[in-house]
Coordinates of C-alpha atoms in Angstrom, one line a residue:
M1313 CA 148.0 -147.8 22.1
Q1314 CA 145.5 -148.4 24.8
N1315 CA 145.3 -146.1 27.7
A1316 CA 148.8 -145.6 29.2
L1317 CA 147.1 -146.5 32.6
K1318 CA 146.2 -149.9 31.8
T1319 CA 149.3 -150.8 29.7
L1320 CA 151.1 -149.7 33.0
T1321 CA 149.4 -152.2 35.4
S1322 CA 149.1 -155.0 32.9
G1323 CA 149.8 -158.4 34.2
G1324 CA 149.3 -156.9 37.7
F1325 CA 152.8 -155.5 38.1
S1326 CA 155.5 -154.0 35.9
I1327 CA 159.2 -152.6 36.5
G1328 CA 160.3 -148.6 35.1
V1329 CA 162.8 -146.8 35.3
E1330 CA 163.7 -143.3 37.1
L1331 CA 165.6 -140.7 35.0
P1332 CA 168.5 -139.2 35.2
L1333 CA 170.2 -142.7 33.8
D1334 CA 173.2 -142.0 35.7
N1335 CA 175.3 -142.8 38.9
D1336 CA 176.4 -139.9 40.0
W1337 CA 175.7 -140.2 43.8
V1338 CA 178.2 -142.7 44.1
A1339 CA 181.5 -140.8 45.0
A1340 CA 184.0 -142.8 43.3
S1341 CA 182.4 -143.2 40.1
R1342 CA 182.7 -138.8 39.4
P1343 CA 185.4 -137.7 41.8
T1344 CA 185.6 -134.2 40.1
H1345 CA 182.2 -134.1 38.8
R1346 CA 179.7 -131.1 40.8
A1347 CA 177.6 -133.1 43.2
G1348 CA 174.1 -133.1 42.3
I1349 CA 174.4 -132.9 38.7
P1350 CA 174.2 -135.5 36.9
D1351 CA 176.2 -136.5 33.6
M1352 CA 173.6 -136.8 30.7
S1353 CA 176.0 -137.8 27.8
H1354 CA 174.8 -141.0 27.2
H1355 CA 171.2 -140.1 28.2
A1356 CA 169.6 -140.6 24.6
E1357 CA 171.5 -144.3 24.3
L1358 CA 170.4 -145.3 27.8
A1359 CA 166.8 -144.5 27.0
Q1360 CA 166.6 -146.2 23.8
L1361 CA 168.4 -149.3 25.5
V1362 CA 165.7 -148.8 28.4
D1363 CA 162.9 -148.7 25.5
R1364 CA 164.3 -152.2 23.8
L1365 CA 165.0 -154.1 26.8
G1366 CA 161.2 -153.8 27.5
F1367 CA 160.7 -151.7 30.8
R1368 CA 157.6 -150.4 30.9
A1369 CA 157.9 -147.0 32.0
M1370 CA 160.6 -143.8 32.1
W1371 CA 159.8 -141.0 34.7
I1372 CA 160.8 -137.8 34.5
R1373 CA 161.7 -135.5 37.5
D1374 CA 160.2 -131.6 37.2
V1375 CA 163.4 -129.2 38.7
P1376 CA 163.0 -126.0 37.2
L1377 CA 165.9 -124.5 39.3
F1378 CA 168.8 -126.2 41.1
D1379 CA 169.7 -125.3 44.3
P1380 CA 173.0 -126.8 45.4
S1381 CA 171.9 -126.8 49.3
F1382 CA 169.0 -129.4 48.4
G1383 CA 171.8 -131.2 46.3
D1384 CA 169.8 -132.8 43.4
A1385 CA 169.2 -131.2 39.9
G1386 CA 167.0 -134.0 38.6
Q1387 CA 168.2 -135.1 34.9
I1388 CA 168.5 -131.4 33.9
Y1389 CA 166.4 -130.5 31.2
E1390 CA 162.7 -128.9 31.6
A1391 CA 160.5 -131.8 31.8
F1392 CA 158.4 -131.1 28.8
T1393 CA 160.8 -130.5 26.5
Y1394 CA 162.6 -133.4 27.2
I1395 CA 159.6 -135.9 27.4
G1396 CA 159.0 -134.2 23.8
Y1397 CA 162.2 -135.8 22.9
L1398 CA 162.2 -138.9 24.4
A1399 CA 159.1 -139.4 22.6
A1400 CA 160.6 -139.1 19.5
I1401 CA 163.7 -141.4 20.1
T1402 CA 161.6 -144.3 21.7
R1403 CA 158.7 -146.6 20.4
R1404 CA 157.0 -148.2 22.9
I1405 CA 157.5 -147.5 26.5
L1406 CA 155.4 -145.3 28.5
L1407 CA 156.6 -142.0 29.8
G1408 CA 155.9 -140.3 32.9
T1409 CA 156.3 -137.2 34.6
A1410 CA 157.4 -137.5 38.4
A1411 CA 156.3 -135.0 38.7
I1412 CA 155.4 -131.6 37.6
V1413 CA 155.1 -128.8 40.1
L1414 CA 151.4 -127.4 39.3
P1415 CA 152.1 -124.2 41.1
L1416 CA 154.9 -123.2 39.7
R1417 CA 153.3 -123.4 36.2
E1418 CA 150.7 -121.5 34.1
P1419 CA 148.0 -123.9 33.7
L1420 CA 146.9 -123.5 30.5
L1421 CA 150.1 -123.9 28.8
T1422 CA 150.6 -127.2 31.2
L1423 CA 147.6 -128.2 29.5
K1424 CA 148.9 -127.7 26.2
S1425 CA 152.2 -129.3 26.8
A1426 CA 150.5 -132.4 28.1
A1427 CA 148.1 -132.4 25.1
T1428 CA 150.7 -132.2 22.8
I1429 CA 153.0 -135.0 24.0
Q1430 CA 150.0 -137.3 24.4
S1431 CA 149.3 -136.5 20.4
L1432 CA 153.0 -136.9 19.3
S1433 CA 153.4 -140.0 21.6
S1434 CA 150.7 -141.7 20.7
N1435 CA 149.3 -141.5 24.4
R1436 CA 152.3 -142.4 25.8
L1437 CA 152.3 -139.9 28.3
L1438 CA 151.6 -140.6 32.2
L1439 CA 151.3 -137.2 34.0
G1440 CA 152.3 -137.0 37.5
V1441 CA 151.5 -134.2 39.2
A1442 CA 152.6 -132.3 42.6
S1443 CA 152.3 -129.5 44.7
G1444 CA 156.4 -128.9 45.3
D1445 CA 158.7 -129.1 48.2
R1446 CA 161.3 -126.6 47.3
P1447 CA 160.3 -123.1 49.0
V1448 CA 163.3 -121.3 47.5
E1449 CA 161.6 -121.8 43.8
Y1450 CA 158.2 -120.1 44.9
P1451 CA 159.0 -116.7 45.5
I1452 CA 161.6 -116.7 42.3
F1453 CA 158.5 -117.3 40.3
G1454 CA 156.0 -115.1 42.1
R1455 CA 154.3 -117.9 43.4
D1456 CA 152.8 -118.4 47.0
F1457 CA 154.3 -121.4 48.7
D1458 CA 151.8 -121.3 51.7
S1459 CA 148.8 -121.5 48.9
R1460 CA 150.0 -124.3 46.8
G1461 CA 147.7 -126.8 47.8
E1462 CA 144.5 -124.6 46.8
N1463 CA 147.0 -123.8 43.6
F1464 CA 146.7 -127.4 43.1
R1465 CA 143.2 -128.1 43.5
E1466 CA 142.4 -125.6 41.2
Q1467 CA 144.8 -126.7 38.5
I1468 CA 143.7 -130.3 38.6
A1469 CA 140.2 -128.9 37.9
L1470 CA 141.1 -126.9 35.0
L1471 CA 143.3 -129.8 33.8
R1472 CA 140.4 -132.2 34.0
S1473 CA 137.9 -130.0 32.1
D1474 CA 140.4 -129.6 29.0
G1475 CA 140.3 -125.9 30.4
L1476 CA 136.8 -125.2 28.6
D1477 CA 135.6 -124.2 31.8
Y1478 CA 138.1 -121.6 32.5
L1479 CA 138.2 -120.0 28.6
P1480 CA 135.5 -117.8 26.7
P1481 CA 132.9 -119.6 24.6
G1482 CA 134.4 -121.0 21.7
I1483 CA 138.4 -120.8 22.6
E1484 CA 140.1 -124.3 22.8
V1485 CA 143.1 -125.8 23.6
L1486 CA 145.0 -127.9 20.8
P1487 CA 145.2 -130.1 20.0
Y1488 CA 142.8 -132.8 21.2
M1489 CA 143.5 -135.9 23.1
D1490 CA 142.1 -139.0 22.2
H1491 CA 142.4 -140.1 25.8
R1492 CA 141.5 -138.3 29.4
L1493 CA 145.1 -137.3 30.8
P1494 CA 145.8 -139.6 33.0
L1495 CA 146.6 -137.1 36.6
L1496 CA 149.0 -139.3 39.1
V1497 CA 149.5 -137.4 42.5
A1498 CA 153.0 -137.6 43.9
G1499 CA 152.9 -137.5 47.8
R1500 CA 149.6 -136.0 49.3
A1501 CA 149.9 -132.6 47.4
Q1502 CA 148.8 -130.6 50.7
Q1503 CA 145.4 -132.7 50.0
Q1504 CA 143.2 -134.9 52.0
L1505 CA 143.4 -138.7 51.0
S1506 CA 139.9 -139.0 50.4
W1507 CA 140.2 -135.8 47.7
L1508 CA 143.1 -137.3 46.4
G1509 CA 141.4 -140.9 46.0
E1510 CA 138.1 -139.0 44.3
H1511 CA 140.3 -136.6 41.9
M1512 CA 143.0 -138.3 40.6
D1513 CA 144.1 -141.6 38.8
G1514 CA 146.6 -143.3 40.7
C1515 CA 149.2 -142.1 43.2
L1516 CA 153.0 -141.9 43.2
A1517 CA 154.1 -143.3 46.6
Y1518 CA 157.0 -142.3 48.6
P1519 CA 160.2 -145.0 48.8
G1520 CA 159.9 -147.7 51.4
T1521 CA 159.8 -151.4 52.5
P1522 CA 157.3 -154.1 51.5
D1523 CA 155.7 -153.4 54.9
D1524 CA 155.4 -150.0 54.5
H1525 CA 153.4 -150.2 51.2
R1526 CA 151.4 -153.0 52.5
R1527 CA 150.2 -150.2 54.7
R1528 CA 150.3 -147.5 52.4
A1529 CA 148.4 -149.3 49.3
A1530 CA 145.9 -150.2 51.8
A1531 CA 145.0 -146.7 52.9
W1532 CA 145.0 -145.7 49.0
R1533 CA 142.7 -148.9 48.1
A1534 CA 140.4 -147.3 50.8
V1535 CA 140.0 -143.8 49.3
A1536 CA 140.9 -144.9 45.5
G1537 CA 139.6 -148.8 45.0
S1538 CA 141.8 -150.0 42.0
K1539 CA 143.4 -146.9 40.8
P1540 CA 147.4 -147.8 40.4
Y1541 CA 149.8 -147.6 43.5
I1542 CA 152.9 -147.0 42.1
S1543 CA 156.5 -146.5 44.0
V1544 CA 160.2 -146.2 43.4
V1545 CA 163.2 -148.2 44.4
H1546 CA 166.7 -146.6 44.7
L1547 CA 169.1 -149.7 43.4
D1548 CA 172.4 -150.2 43.9
L1549 CA 172.6 -154.2 42.0
A1550 CA 175.5 -156.5 43.0
D1551 CA 177.4 -158.4 40.5
N1552 CA 176.4 -161.5 42.7
P1553 CA 173.0 -161.9 41.4
Y1554 CA 172.5 -164.3 44.5
A1555 CA 173.8 -161.4 47.6
P1556 CA 171.8 -160.8 50.3
L1557 CA 169.6 -157.8 50.1
T1558 CA 170.7 -154.8 52.5
R1559 CA 168.7 -151.6 53.2
H1560 CA 169.7 -148.1 52.6
R1561 CA 167.7 -145.3 52.4
F1562 CA 165.0 -145.1 50.2
G1563 CA 165.9 -148.5 48.5
V1564 CA 168.4 -151.9 48.8
R1565 CA 171.6 -153.2 47.5
A1566 CA 170.6 -156.7 45.9
G1567 CA 171.9 -159.3 43.5
C1568 CA 169.5 -160.0 40.7
F1569 CA 167.6 -162.8 42.5
T1570 CA 167.3 -161.5 45.9
L1571 CA 166.0 -158.2 43.9
I1572 CA 163.2 -160.5 42.5
E1573 CA 162.0 -161.6 45.8
E1574 CA 161.9 -157.8 46.8
L1575 CA 159.7 -156.9 43.8
T1576 CA 157.6 -160.0 44.6
E1577 CA 156.7 -158.6 47.8
M1578 CA 156.5 -155.2 46.4
K1579 CA 153.5 -156.7 44.0
A1580 CA 152.1 -158.9 47.3
A1581 CA 151.7 -155.5 49.0
G1582 CA 149.7 -153.9 46.8
V1583 CA 152.2 -152.2 44.3
H1584 CA 151.4 -151.8 40.7
H1585 CA 154.4 -150.7 39.5
I1586 CA 157.8 -149.3 40.6
S1587 CA 160.7 -147.5 38.7
L1588 CA 164.4 -148.0 39.3
H1589 CA 166.5 -145.3 40.0
F1590 CA 170.3 -145.7 39.8
R1591 CA 172.0 -142.7 41.3
R1592 CA 173.5 -145.5 44.2
N1593 CA 174.4 -148.4 41.8
H1594 CA 178.0 -148.9 41.7
R1595 CA 177.7 -151.0 38.0
P1596 CA 177.8 -149.6 34.8
L1597 CA 174.8 -148.5 33.9
A1598 CA 174.4 -150.4 30.5
E1599 CA 175.6 -153.1 32.3
T1600 CA 172.8 -153.1 34.8
L1601 CA 170.0 -152.5 32.8
E1602 CA 171.3 -155.6 30.5
E1603 CA 171.2 -157.7 33.3
L1604 CA 167.9 -156.5 34.7
G1605 CA 166.2 -157.0 31.2
K1606 CA 167.8 -160.5 31.4
V1607 CA 167.1 -161.9 34.4
V1608 CA 164.6 -159.6 36.4
L1609 CA 162.0 -158.0 34.1
P1610 CA 161.0 -161.8 32.3
H1611 CA 159.6 -162.7 35.9
F1612 CA 157.0 -159.7 35.8
H1613 CA 156.4 -158.7 32.4
S1614 CA 157.7 -159.2 28.6
I1615 CA 158.6 -156.6 26.1
N1616 CA 155.7 -157.8 24.0
S1617 CA 153.3 -156.6 26.9
T1618 CA 153.5 -152.8 25.5
E1619 CA 152.1 -152.2 22.0
V1620 CA 154.8 -151.3 19.3
I1621 CA 153.9 -147.9 18.0

C-alpha cells in the first residue's frame, strides 16, 4: 500500500468511521445496559462490513481505564491489541488511533507496537496521539498530569527517531518500517500550534460546524501547509433521505442527501477526512452503514480508491 496519509486524502476528501460501532448512547436502544459501555458482540462483522463498503479508515479510541463519571469506555479493548486484531480481519481499510495517550505509555513499547502493526497491516496504520484529558488516570499510572505536555514532546522525538537517539549503540527497535510512521495530533496536546504544524503530519480536530472548521482549518494550514486536517461527526441518520439537517452536540441528525450537502460543505471548508460516530444513531448499525455505503460514499470516493492488500 502507498503511504497511508496519501491514501486517506486521495481525491481530496474521504469518509471513515469511529469505533465503537454501536448506538449505546440512544437510551431506548438498550435500557438495561450499563451507561458508557458499548455492546461489542457484533464488532467483527461490522468492522468487516465497513471495510467491504469502502469506508476509507476506521478510528480506534485509547481509553485505558473506565471512569463512570466520565461516561465513555471507548471500544473497551486495548487500542494496539484491538487494532492488530482488526488488521487481521480486514483487507483494505486504514486503521487509525484517535488517539493514543502518549504520557501514560512506555515510549519504546509504543514504538514497538506501532511498528508491529505497520508491518503486519501492510502500512495501514495512522498513529493519532494525544496528551490525554482524564486527570484520574495519571496518578494511577504513576504519571504527572501537569507535565504531560513536556512528556508528549519527548515521546514525539523518540518516535521520530525510531528510538535510535535514545538507545545504546547497536540496540534497535524491530521490526523496521517501510514508511515513516504517520503521526497525527488530537487537539492541541498542550502545545503551541506552530510546534504541531512543524512536528506532526496532520491533526485530528474536535467536532464542529463547517464554519467552525473553516476557521480551524485555515489556522492549521497557516502553520502546517497542506498536511491533513481531520475531524469527526456524531451522526444520527434519519430514515427519510431528504430529512432536514438538525444539529446536536458534536454532530447532526440528517437524511442521506442532506448529509451529503453537509459533508460537501466540510470539504469546501478545508476538511480532508471525516469519521462518522454512531453512538447517537437510532437506526440499526448494519442498515445505516449499508445505506451510507450505497448513497453517500459514491459522492466522495469509491471502494477502488484504496489499494487491496
